[in-house]
mmCIF file of C-alpha atoms in Angstrom:
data_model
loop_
_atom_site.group_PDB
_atom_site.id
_atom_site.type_symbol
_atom_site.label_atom_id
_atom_site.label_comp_id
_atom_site.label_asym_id
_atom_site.label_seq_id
_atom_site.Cartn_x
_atom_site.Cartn_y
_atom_site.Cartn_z
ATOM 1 C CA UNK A 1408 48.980 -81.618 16.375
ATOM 2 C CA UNK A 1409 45.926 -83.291 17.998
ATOM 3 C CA UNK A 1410 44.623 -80.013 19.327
ATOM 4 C CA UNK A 1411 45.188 -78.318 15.886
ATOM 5 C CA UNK A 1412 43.392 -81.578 14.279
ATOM 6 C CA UNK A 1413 40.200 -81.329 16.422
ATOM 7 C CA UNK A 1414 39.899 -77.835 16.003
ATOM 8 C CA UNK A 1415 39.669 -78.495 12.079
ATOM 9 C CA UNK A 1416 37.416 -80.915 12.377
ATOM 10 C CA UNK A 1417 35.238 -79.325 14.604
ATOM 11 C CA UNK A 1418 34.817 -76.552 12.102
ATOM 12 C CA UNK A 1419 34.552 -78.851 9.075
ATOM 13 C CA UNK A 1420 30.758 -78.627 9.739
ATOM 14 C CA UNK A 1421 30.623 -75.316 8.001
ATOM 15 C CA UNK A 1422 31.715 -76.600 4.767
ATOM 16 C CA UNK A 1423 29.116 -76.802 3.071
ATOM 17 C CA UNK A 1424 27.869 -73.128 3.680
ATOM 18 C CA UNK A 1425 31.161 -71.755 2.374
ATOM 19 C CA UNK A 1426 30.377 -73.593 -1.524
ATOM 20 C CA UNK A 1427 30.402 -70.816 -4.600
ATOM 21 C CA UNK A 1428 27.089 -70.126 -6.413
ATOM 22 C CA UNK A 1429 28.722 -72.154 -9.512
ATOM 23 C CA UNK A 1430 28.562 -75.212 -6.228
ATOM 24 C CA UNK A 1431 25.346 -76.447 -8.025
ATOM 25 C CA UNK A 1432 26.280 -76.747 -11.639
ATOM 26 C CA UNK A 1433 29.732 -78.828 -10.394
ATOM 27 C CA UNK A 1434 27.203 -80.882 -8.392
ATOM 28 C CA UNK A 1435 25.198 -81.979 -11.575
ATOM 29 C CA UNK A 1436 28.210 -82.307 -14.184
ATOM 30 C CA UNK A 1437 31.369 -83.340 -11.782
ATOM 31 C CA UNK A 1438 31.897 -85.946 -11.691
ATOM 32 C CA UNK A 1439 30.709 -87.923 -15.628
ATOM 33 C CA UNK A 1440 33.774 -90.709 -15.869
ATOM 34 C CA UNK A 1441 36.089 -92.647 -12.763
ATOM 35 C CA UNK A 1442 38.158 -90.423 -11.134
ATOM 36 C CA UNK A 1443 41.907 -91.578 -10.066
ATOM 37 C CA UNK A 1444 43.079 -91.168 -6.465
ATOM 38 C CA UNK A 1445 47.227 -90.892 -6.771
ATOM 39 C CA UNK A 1446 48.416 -92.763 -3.759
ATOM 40 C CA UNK A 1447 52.265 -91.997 -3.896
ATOM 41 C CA UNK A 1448 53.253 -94.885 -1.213
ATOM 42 C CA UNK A 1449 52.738 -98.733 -1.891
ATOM 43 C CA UNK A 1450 49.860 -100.710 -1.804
ATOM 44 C CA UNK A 1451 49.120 -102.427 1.804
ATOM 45 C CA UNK A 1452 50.720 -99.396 3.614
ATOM 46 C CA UNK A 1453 48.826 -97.084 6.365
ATOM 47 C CA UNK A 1454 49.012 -93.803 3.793
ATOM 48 C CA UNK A 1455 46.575 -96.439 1.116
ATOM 49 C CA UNK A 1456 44.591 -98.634 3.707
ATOM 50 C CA UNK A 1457 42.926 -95.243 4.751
ATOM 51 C CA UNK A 1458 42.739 -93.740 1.326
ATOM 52 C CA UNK A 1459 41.091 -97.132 0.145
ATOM 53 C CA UNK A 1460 38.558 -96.546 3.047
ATOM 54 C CA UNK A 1461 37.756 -93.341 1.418
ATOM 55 C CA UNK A 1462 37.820 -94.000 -2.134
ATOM 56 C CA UNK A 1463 35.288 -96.875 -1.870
ATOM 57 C CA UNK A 1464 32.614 -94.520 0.243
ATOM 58 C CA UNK A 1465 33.129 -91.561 -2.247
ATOM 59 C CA UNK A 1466 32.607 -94.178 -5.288
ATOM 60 C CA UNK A 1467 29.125 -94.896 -3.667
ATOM 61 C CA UNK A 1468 28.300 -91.275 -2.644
ATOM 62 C CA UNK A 1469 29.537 -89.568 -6.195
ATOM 63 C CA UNK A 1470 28.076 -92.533 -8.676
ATOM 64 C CA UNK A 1471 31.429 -92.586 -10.176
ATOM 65 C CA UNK A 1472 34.217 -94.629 -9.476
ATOM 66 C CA UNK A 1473 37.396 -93.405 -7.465
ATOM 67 C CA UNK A 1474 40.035 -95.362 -8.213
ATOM 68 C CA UNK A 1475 43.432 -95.837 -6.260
ATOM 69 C CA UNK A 1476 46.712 -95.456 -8.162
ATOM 70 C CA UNK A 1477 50.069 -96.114 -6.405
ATOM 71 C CA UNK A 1478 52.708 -94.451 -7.476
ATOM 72 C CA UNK A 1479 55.324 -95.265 -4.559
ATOM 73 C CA UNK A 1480 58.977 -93.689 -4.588
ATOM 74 C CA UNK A 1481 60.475 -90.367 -3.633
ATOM 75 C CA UNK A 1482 58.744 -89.870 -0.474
ATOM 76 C CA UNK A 1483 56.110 -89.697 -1.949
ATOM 77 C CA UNK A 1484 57.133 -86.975 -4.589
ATOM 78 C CA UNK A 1485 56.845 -89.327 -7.856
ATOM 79 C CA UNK A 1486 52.657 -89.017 -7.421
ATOM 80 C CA UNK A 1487 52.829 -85.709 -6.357
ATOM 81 C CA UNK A 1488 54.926 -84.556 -9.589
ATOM 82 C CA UNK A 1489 52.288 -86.461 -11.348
ATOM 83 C CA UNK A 1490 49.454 -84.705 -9.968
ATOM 84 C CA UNK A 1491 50.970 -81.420 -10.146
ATOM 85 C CA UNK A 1492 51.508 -81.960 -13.725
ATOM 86 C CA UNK A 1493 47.752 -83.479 -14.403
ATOM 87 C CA UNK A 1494 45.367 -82.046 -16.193
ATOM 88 C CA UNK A 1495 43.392 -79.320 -13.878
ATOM 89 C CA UNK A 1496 39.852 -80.905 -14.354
ATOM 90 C CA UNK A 1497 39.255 -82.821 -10.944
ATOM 91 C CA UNK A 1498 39.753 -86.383 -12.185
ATOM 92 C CA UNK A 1499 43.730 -86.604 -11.667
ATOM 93 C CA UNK A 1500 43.731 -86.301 -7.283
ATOM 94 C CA UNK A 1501 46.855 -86.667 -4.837
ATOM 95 C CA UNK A 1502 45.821 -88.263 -1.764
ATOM 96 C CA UNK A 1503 49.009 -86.883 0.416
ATOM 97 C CA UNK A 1504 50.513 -87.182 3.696
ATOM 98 C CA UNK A 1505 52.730 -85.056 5.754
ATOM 99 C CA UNK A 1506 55.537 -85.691 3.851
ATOM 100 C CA UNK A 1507 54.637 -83.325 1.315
ATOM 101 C CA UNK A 1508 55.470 -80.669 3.843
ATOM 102 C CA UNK A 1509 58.851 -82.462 4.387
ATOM 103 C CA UNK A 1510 60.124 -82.479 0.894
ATOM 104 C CA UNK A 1511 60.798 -78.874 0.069
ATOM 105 C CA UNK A 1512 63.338 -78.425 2.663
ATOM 106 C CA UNK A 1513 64.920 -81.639 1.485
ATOM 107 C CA UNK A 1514 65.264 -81.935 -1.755
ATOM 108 C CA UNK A 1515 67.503 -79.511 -3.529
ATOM 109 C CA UNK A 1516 65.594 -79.804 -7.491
ATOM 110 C CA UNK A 1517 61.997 -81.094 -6.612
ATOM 111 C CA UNK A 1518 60.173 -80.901 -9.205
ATOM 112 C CA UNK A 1519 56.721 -78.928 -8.330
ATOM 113 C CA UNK A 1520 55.929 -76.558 -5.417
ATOM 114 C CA UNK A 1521 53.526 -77.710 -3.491
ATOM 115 C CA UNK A 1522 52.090 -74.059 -2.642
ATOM 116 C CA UNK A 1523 51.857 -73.159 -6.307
ATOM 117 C CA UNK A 1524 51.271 -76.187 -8.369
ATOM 118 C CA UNK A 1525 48.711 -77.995 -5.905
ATOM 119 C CA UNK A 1526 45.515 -76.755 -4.871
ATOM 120 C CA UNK A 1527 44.399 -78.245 -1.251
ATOM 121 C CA UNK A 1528 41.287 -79.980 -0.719
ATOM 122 C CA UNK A 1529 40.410 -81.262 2.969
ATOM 123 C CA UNK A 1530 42.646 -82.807 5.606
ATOM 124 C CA UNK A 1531 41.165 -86.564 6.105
ATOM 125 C CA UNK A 1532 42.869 -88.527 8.856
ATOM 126 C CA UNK A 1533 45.875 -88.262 11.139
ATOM 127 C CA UNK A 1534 47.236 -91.799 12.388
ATOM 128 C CA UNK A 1535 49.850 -91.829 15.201
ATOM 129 C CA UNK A 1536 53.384 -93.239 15.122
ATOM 130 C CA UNK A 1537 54.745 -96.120 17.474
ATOM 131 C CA UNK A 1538 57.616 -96.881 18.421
ATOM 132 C CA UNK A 1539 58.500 -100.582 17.985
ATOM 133 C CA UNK A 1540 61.050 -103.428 18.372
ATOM 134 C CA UNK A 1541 61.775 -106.663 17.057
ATOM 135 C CA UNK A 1542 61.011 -109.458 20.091
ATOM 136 C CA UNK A 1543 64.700 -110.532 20.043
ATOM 137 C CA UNK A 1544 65.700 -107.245 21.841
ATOM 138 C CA UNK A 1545 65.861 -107.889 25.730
ATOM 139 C CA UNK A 1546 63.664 -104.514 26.059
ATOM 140 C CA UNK A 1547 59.638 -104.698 26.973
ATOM 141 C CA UNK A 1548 59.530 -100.557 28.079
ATOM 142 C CA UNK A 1549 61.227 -97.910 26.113
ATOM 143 C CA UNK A 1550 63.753 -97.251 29.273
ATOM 144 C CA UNK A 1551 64.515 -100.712 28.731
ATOM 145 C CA UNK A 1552 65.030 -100.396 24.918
ATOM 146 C CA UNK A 1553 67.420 -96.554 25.341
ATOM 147 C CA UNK A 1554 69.786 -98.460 28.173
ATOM 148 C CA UNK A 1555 69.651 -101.732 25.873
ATOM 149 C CA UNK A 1556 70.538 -99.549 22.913
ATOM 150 C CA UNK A 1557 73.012 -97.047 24.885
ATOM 151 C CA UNK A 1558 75.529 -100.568 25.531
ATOM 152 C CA UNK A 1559 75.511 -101.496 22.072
ATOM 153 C CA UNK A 1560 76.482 -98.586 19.878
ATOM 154 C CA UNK A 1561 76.272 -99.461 16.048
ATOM 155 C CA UNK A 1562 74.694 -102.714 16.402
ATOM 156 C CA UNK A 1563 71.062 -101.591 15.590
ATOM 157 C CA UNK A 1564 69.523 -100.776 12.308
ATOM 158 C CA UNK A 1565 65.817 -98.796 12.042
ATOM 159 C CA UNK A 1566 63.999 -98.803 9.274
ATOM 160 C CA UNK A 1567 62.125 -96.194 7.926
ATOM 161 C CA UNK A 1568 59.312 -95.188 4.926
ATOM 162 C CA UNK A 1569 62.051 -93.341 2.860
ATOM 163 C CA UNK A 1570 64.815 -90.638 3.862
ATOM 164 C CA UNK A 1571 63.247 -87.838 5.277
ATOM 165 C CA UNK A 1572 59.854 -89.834 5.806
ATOM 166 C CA UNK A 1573 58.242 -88.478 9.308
ATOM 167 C CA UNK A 1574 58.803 -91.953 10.114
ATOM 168 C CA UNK A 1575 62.647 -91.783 9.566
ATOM 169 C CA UNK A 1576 62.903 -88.160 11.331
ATOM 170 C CA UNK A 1577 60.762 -89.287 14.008
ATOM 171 C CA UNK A 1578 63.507 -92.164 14.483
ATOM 172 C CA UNK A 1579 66.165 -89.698 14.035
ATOM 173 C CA UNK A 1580 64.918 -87.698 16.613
ATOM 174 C CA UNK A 1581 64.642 -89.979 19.408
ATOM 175 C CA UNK A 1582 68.104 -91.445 18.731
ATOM 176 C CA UNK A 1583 69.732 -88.198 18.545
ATOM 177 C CA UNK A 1584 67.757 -86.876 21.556
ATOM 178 C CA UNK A 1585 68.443 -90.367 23.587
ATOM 179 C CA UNK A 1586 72.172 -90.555 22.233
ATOM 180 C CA UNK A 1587 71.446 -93.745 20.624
ATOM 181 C CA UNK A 1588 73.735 -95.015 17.674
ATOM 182 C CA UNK A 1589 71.743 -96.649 14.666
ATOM 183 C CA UNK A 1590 71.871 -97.201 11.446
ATOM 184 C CA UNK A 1591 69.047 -95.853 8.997
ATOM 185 C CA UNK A 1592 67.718 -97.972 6.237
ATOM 186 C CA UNK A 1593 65.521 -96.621 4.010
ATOM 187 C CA UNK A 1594 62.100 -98.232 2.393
ATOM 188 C CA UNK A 1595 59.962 -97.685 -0.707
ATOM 189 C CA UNK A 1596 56.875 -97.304 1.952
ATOM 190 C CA UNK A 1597 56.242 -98.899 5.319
ATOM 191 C CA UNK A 1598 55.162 -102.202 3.993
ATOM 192 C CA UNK A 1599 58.385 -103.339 2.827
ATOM 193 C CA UNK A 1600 59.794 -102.026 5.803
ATOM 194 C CA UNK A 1601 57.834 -103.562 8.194
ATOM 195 C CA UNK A 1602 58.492 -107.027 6.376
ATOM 196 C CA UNK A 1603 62.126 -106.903 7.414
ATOM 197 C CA UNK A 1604 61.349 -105.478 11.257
ATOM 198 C CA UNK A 1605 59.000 -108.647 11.765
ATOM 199 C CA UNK A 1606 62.004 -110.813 9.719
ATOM 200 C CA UNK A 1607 65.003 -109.227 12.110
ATOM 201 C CA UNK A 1608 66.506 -107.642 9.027
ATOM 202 C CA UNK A 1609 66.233 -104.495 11.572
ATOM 203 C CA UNK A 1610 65.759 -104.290 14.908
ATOM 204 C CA UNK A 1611 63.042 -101.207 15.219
ATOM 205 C CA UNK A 1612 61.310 -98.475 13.679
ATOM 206 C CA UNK A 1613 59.211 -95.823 14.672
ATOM 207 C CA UNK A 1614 56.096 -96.494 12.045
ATOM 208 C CA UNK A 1615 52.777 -95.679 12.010
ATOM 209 C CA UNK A 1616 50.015 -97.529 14.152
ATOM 210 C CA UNK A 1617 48.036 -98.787 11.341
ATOM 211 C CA UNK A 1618 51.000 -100.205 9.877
ATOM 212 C CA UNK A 1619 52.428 -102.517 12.253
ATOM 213 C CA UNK A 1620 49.549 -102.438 14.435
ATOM 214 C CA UNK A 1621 48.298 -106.401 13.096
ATOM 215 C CA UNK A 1622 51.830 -107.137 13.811
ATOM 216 C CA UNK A 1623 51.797 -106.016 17.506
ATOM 217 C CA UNK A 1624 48.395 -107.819 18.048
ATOM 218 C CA UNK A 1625 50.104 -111.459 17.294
ATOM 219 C CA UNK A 1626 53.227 -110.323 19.304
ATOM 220 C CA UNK A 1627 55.280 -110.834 15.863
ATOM 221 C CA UNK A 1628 56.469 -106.784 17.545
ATOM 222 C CA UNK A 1629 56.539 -105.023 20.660
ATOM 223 C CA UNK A 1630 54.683 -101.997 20.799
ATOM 224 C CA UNK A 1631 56.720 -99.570 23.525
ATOM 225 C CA UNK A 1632 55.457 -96.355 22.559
ATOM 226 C CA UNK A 1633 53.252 -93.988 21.133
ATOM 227 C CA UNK A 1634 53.733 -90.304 19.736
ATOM 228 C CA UNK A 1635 50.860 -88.975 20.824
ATOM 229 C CA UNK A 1636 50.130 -86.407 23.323
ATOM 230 C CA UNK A 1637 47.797 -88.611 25.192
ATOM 231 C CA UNK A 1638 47.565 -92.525 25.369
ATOM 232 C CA UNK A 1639 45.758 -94.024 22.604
ATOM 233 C CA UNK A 1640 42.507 -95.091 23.629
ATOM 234 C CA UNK A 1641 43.071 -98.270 21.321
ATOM 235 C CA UNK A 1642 46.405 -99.274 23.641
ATOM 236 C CA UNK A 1643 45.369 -97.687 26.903
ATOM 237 C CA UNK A 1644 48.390 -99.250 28.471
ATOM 238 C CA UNK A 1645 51.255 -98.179 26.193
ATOM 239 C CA UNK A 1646 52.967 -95.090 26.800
ATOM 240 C CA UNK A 1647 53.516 -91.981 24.926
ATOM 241 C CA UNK A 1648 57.378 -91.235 24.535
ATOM 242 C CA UNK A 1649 56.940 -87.797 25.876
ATOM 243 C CA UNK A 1650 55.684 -89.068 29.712
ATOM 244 C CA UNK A 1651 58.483 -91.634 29.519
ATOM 245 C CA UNK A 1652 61.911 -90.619 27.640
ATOM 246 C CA UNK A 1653 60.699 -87.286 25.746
ATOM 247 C CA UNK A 1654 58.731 -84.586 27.311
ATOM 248 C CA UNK A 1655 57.007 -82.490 25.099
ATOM 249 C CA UNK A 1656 57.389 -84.800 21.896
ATOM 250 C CA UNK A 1657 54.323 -85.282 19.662
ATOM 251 C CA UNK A 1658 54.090 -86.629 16.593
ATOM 252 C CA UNK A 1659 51.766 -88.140 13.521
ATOM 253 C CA UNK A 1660 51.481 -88.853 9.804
ATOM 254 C CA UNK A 1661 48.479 -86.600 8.949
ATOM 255 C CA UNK A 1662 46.618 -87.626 5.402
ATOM 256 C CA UNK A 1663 44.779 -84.865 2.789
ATOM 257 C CA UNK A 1664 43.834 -84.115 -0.516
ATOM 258 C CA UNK A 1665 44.982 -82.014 -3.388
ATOM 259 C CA UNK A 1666 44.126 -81.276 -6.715
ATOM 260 C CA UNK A 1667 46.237 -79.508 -9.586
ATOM 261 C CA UNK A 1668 46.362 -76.173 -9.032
ATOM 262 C CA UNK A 1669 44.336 -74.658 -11.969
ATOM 263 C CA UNK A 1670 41.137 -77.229 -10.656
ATOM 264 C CA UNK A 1671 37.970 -75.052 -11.009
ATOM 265 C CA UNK A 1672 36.835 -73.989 -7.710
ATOM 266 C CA UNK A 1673 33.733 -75.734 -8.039
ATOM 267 C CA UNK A 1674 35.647 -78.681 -8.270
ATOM 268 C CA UNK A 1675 37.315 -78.112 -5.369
ATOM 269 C CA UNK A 1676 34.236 -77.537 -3.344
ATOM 270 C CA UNK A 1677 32.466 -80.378 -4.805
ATOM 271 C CA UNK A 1678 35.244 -83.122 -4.024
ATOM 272 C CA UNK A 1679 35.364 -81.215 -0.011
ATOM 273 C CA UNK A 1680 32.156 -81.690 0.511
ATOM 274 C CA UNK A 1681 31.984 -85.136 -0.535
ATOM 275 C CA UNK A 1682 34.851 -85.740 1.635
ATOM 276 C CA UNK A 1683 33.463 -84.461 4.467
ATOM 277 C CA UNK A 1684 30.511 -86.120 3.902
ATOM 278 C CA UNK A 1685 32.547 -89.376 3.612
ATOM 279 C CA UNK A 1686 34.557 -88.700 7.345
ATOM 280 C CA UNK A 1687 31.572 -88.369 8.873
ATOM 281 C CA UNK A 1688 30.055 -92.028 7.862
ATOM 282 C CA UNK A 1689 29.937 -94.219 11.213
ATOM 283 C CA UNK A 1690 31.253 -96.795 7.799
ATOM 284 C CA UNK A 1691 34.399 -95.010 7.520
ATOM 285 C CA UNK A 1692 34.937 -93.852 11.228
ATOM 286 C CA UNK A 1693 34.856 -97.221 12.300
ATOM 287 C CA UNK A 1694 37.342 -98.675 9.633
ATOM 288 C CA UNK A 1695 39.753 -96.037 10.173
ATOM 289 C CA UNK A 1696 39.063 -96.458 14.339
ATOM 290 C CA UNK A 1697 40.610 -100.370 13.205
ATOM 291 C CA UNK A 1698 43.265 -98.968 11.472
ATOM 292 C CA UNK A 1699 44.128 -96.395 14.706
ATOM 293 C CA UNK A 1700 43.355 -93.661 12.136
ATOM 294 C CA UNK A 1701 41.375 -89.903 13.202
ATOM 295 C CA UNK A 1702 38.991 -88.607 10.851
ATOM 296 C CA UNK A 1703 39.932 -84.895 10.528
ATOM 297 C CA UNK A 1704 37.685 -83.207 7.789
ATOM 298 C CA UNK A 1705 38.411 -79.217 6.665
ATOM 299 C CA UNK A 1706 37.766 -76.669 4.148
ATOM 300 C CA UNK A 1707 40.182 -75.694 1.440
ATOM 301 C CA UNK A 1708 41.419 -72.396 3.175
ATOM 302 C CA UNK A 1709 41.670 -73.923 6.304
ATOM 303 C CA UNK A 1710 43.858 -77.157 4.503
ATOM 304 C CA UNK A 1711 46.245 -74.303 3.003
ATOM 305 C CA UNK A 1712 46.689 -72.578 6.427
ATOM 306 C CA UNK A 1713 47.645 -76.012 7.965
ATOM 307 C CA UNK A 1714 50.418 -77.096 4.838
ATOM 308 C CA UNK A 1715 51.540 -73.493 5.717
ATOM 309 C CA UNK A 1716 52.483 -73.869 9.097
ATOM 310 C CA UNK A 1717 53.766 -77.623 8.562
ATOM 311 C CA UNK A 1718 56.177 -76.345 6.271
ATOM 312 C CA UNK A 1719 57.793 -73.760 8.816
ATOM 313 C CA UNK A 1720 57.774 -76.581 11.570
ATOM 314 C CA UNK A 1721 59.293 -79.342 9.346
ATOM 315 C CA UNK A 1722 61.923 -76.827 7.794
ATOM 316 C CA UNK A 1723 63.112 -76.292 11.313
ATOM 317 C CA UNK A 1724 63.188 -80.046 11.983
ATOM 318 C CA UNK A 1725 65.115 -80.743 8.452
ATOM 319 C CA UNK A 1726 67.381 -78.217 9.272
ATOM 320 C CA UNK A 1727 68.580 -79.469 12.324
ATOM 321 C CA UNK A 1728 69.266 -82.872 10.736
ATOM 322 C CA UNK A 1729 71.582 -82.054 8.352
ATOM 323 C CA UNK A 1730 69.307 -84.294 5.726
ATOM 324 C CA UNK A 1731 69.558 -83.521 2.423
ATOM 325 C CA UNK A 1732 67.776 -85.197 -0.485
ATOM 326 C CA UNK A 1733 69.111 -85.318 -4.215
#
């Protein structure tokens, strides 16, 4: 994912060469009232601490203000059926995550297609996962934590940002990889679910970094792991579950945009190049550096490719869960 990430961004560059001729007429009438970012997760989690980040630079760059709308629930499928249903006119936007990609091949009636009812906009950020614990469990390395976890079948609980999350499959895939036995609870949003992991109510979680990372830094968690296929350069000393337990594993909650899918085009380039422009402010790259966050940055056509592929991957991964979503 990281290689596929900095390739994107590396090309994001271009954007602005790619814009339609109509580019300039969007420029001086788009946007004339406050435009409302959907954030379908709750407020204080890692999906709206980065879009927050964004929406405050694009208020100052687009003289209008973006405002932040949580709409939590459904992994994260309430705000996208609310987008998808919007109005078409570039002041209704979905700031998404990778769950988006996750839904279709979990729910059985969901209630908009993300390839025909949304139109993508840019990729923004991608912020790693981490695997953590709650300081009661004898464990301080992950080997520690799968022997620990091996001798007492049934008497751990994980939580997770809702079923099918990529932080609950994440979970489910190192227990069922590890032959751990744990109970899943599920959570409107990593906030709440973080809340009971520093409390005890469960035991761990594997959650993203800018989540529980304030957590980790006054040792209210233990940080074990990371998904990533390299060490973060923010915990230089924690390692990634693939050198330790899981060779080859990788994984992240990546962050975009998308617009109804009947937006005008100019629209579409408009709010991507403002975007862009936004990722590459030293302002936002070091708030989301804080957060553990990667700016990303992409054009439309390459955002659609990306959801594409995602989709194929994350069937394959639903699939071999046996999850399935009413």
């Amino acid at each position: 994912m990281r290689r596929l990430c900095l390739a994107l961004l590396s090309s994001a560059a271009g954007v602005a060469a790619l814009a339609p001729m109509g580019f300039a007429q969007a420029q001086q009438s788009y946007p004339n009232k406050p435009i409302t970012l959907v954030v379908p997760f709750p407020p204080g989690g890692p999906t709206d601490q980065v879009a927050r980040v964004l929406a405050q630079k694009l208020t100052e760059q687009m003289g209008q203000s973006v405002v932040v709308d949580n709409k939590p629930g459904a992994n994260g499928n309430i705000g996208g059926t609310q987008v998808a249903k919007a109005a078409g006119d570039g002041y209704t936007v979905l700031y998404n995550t990778s769950s988006i990609t996750l839904s279709p091949a979990l729910y059985k009636n969901l209630s908009y297609d993300v390839q025909k009812d949304l139109a993508p906009v840019a990729l923004t950020a991608v912020v790693p996962l981490a695997l953590v614990v709650h300081p009661s469990i004898p464990a301080n390395t992950v080997r520690e934590f799968v022997e620990y976890a091996r001798a007492n079948p049934d008497k751990l609980s994980y939580g997770s940002a809702g079923n099918g999350n990529v932080t609950h499959l994440a979970a489910f895939q190192f227990t069922k990889n590890l032959g751990i036995e744990a109970t899943h609870v599920s959570y409107r949003g990593s906030a709440p679910a973080d809340v009971d992991l520093v409390a005890g109510q469960i035991q761990f979680m594997t959650d993203t970094i800018n989540s529980v990372m304030p957590f980790v830094n006054d040792k209210r968690l233990k940080l074990l792991a990371v998904t990533t296929a390299k060490r973060m350069s923010l915990f230089p000393n924690v390692p990634t579950l693939a050198e330790t337990v899981m060779p080859g594993f990788e994984a992240g909650a990546w962050q975009g945009v998308m617009v109804p899918a009947k937006t005008p085009p100019e629209v579409v380039q408009r709010l991507n190049a403002e975007i862009n422009k936004a990722l590459q402010s030293d302002e936002v790259r070091a708030k989301l550096a804080i957060q553990g966050a990667e700016p990303l940055g992409s054009t439309p056509e390459e955002y659609r490719t990306y959801i594409g592929k995602e989709l194929q991957r994350w069937a394959g991964v639903v699939k071999s869960t046996g999850i399935k979503l009413d």
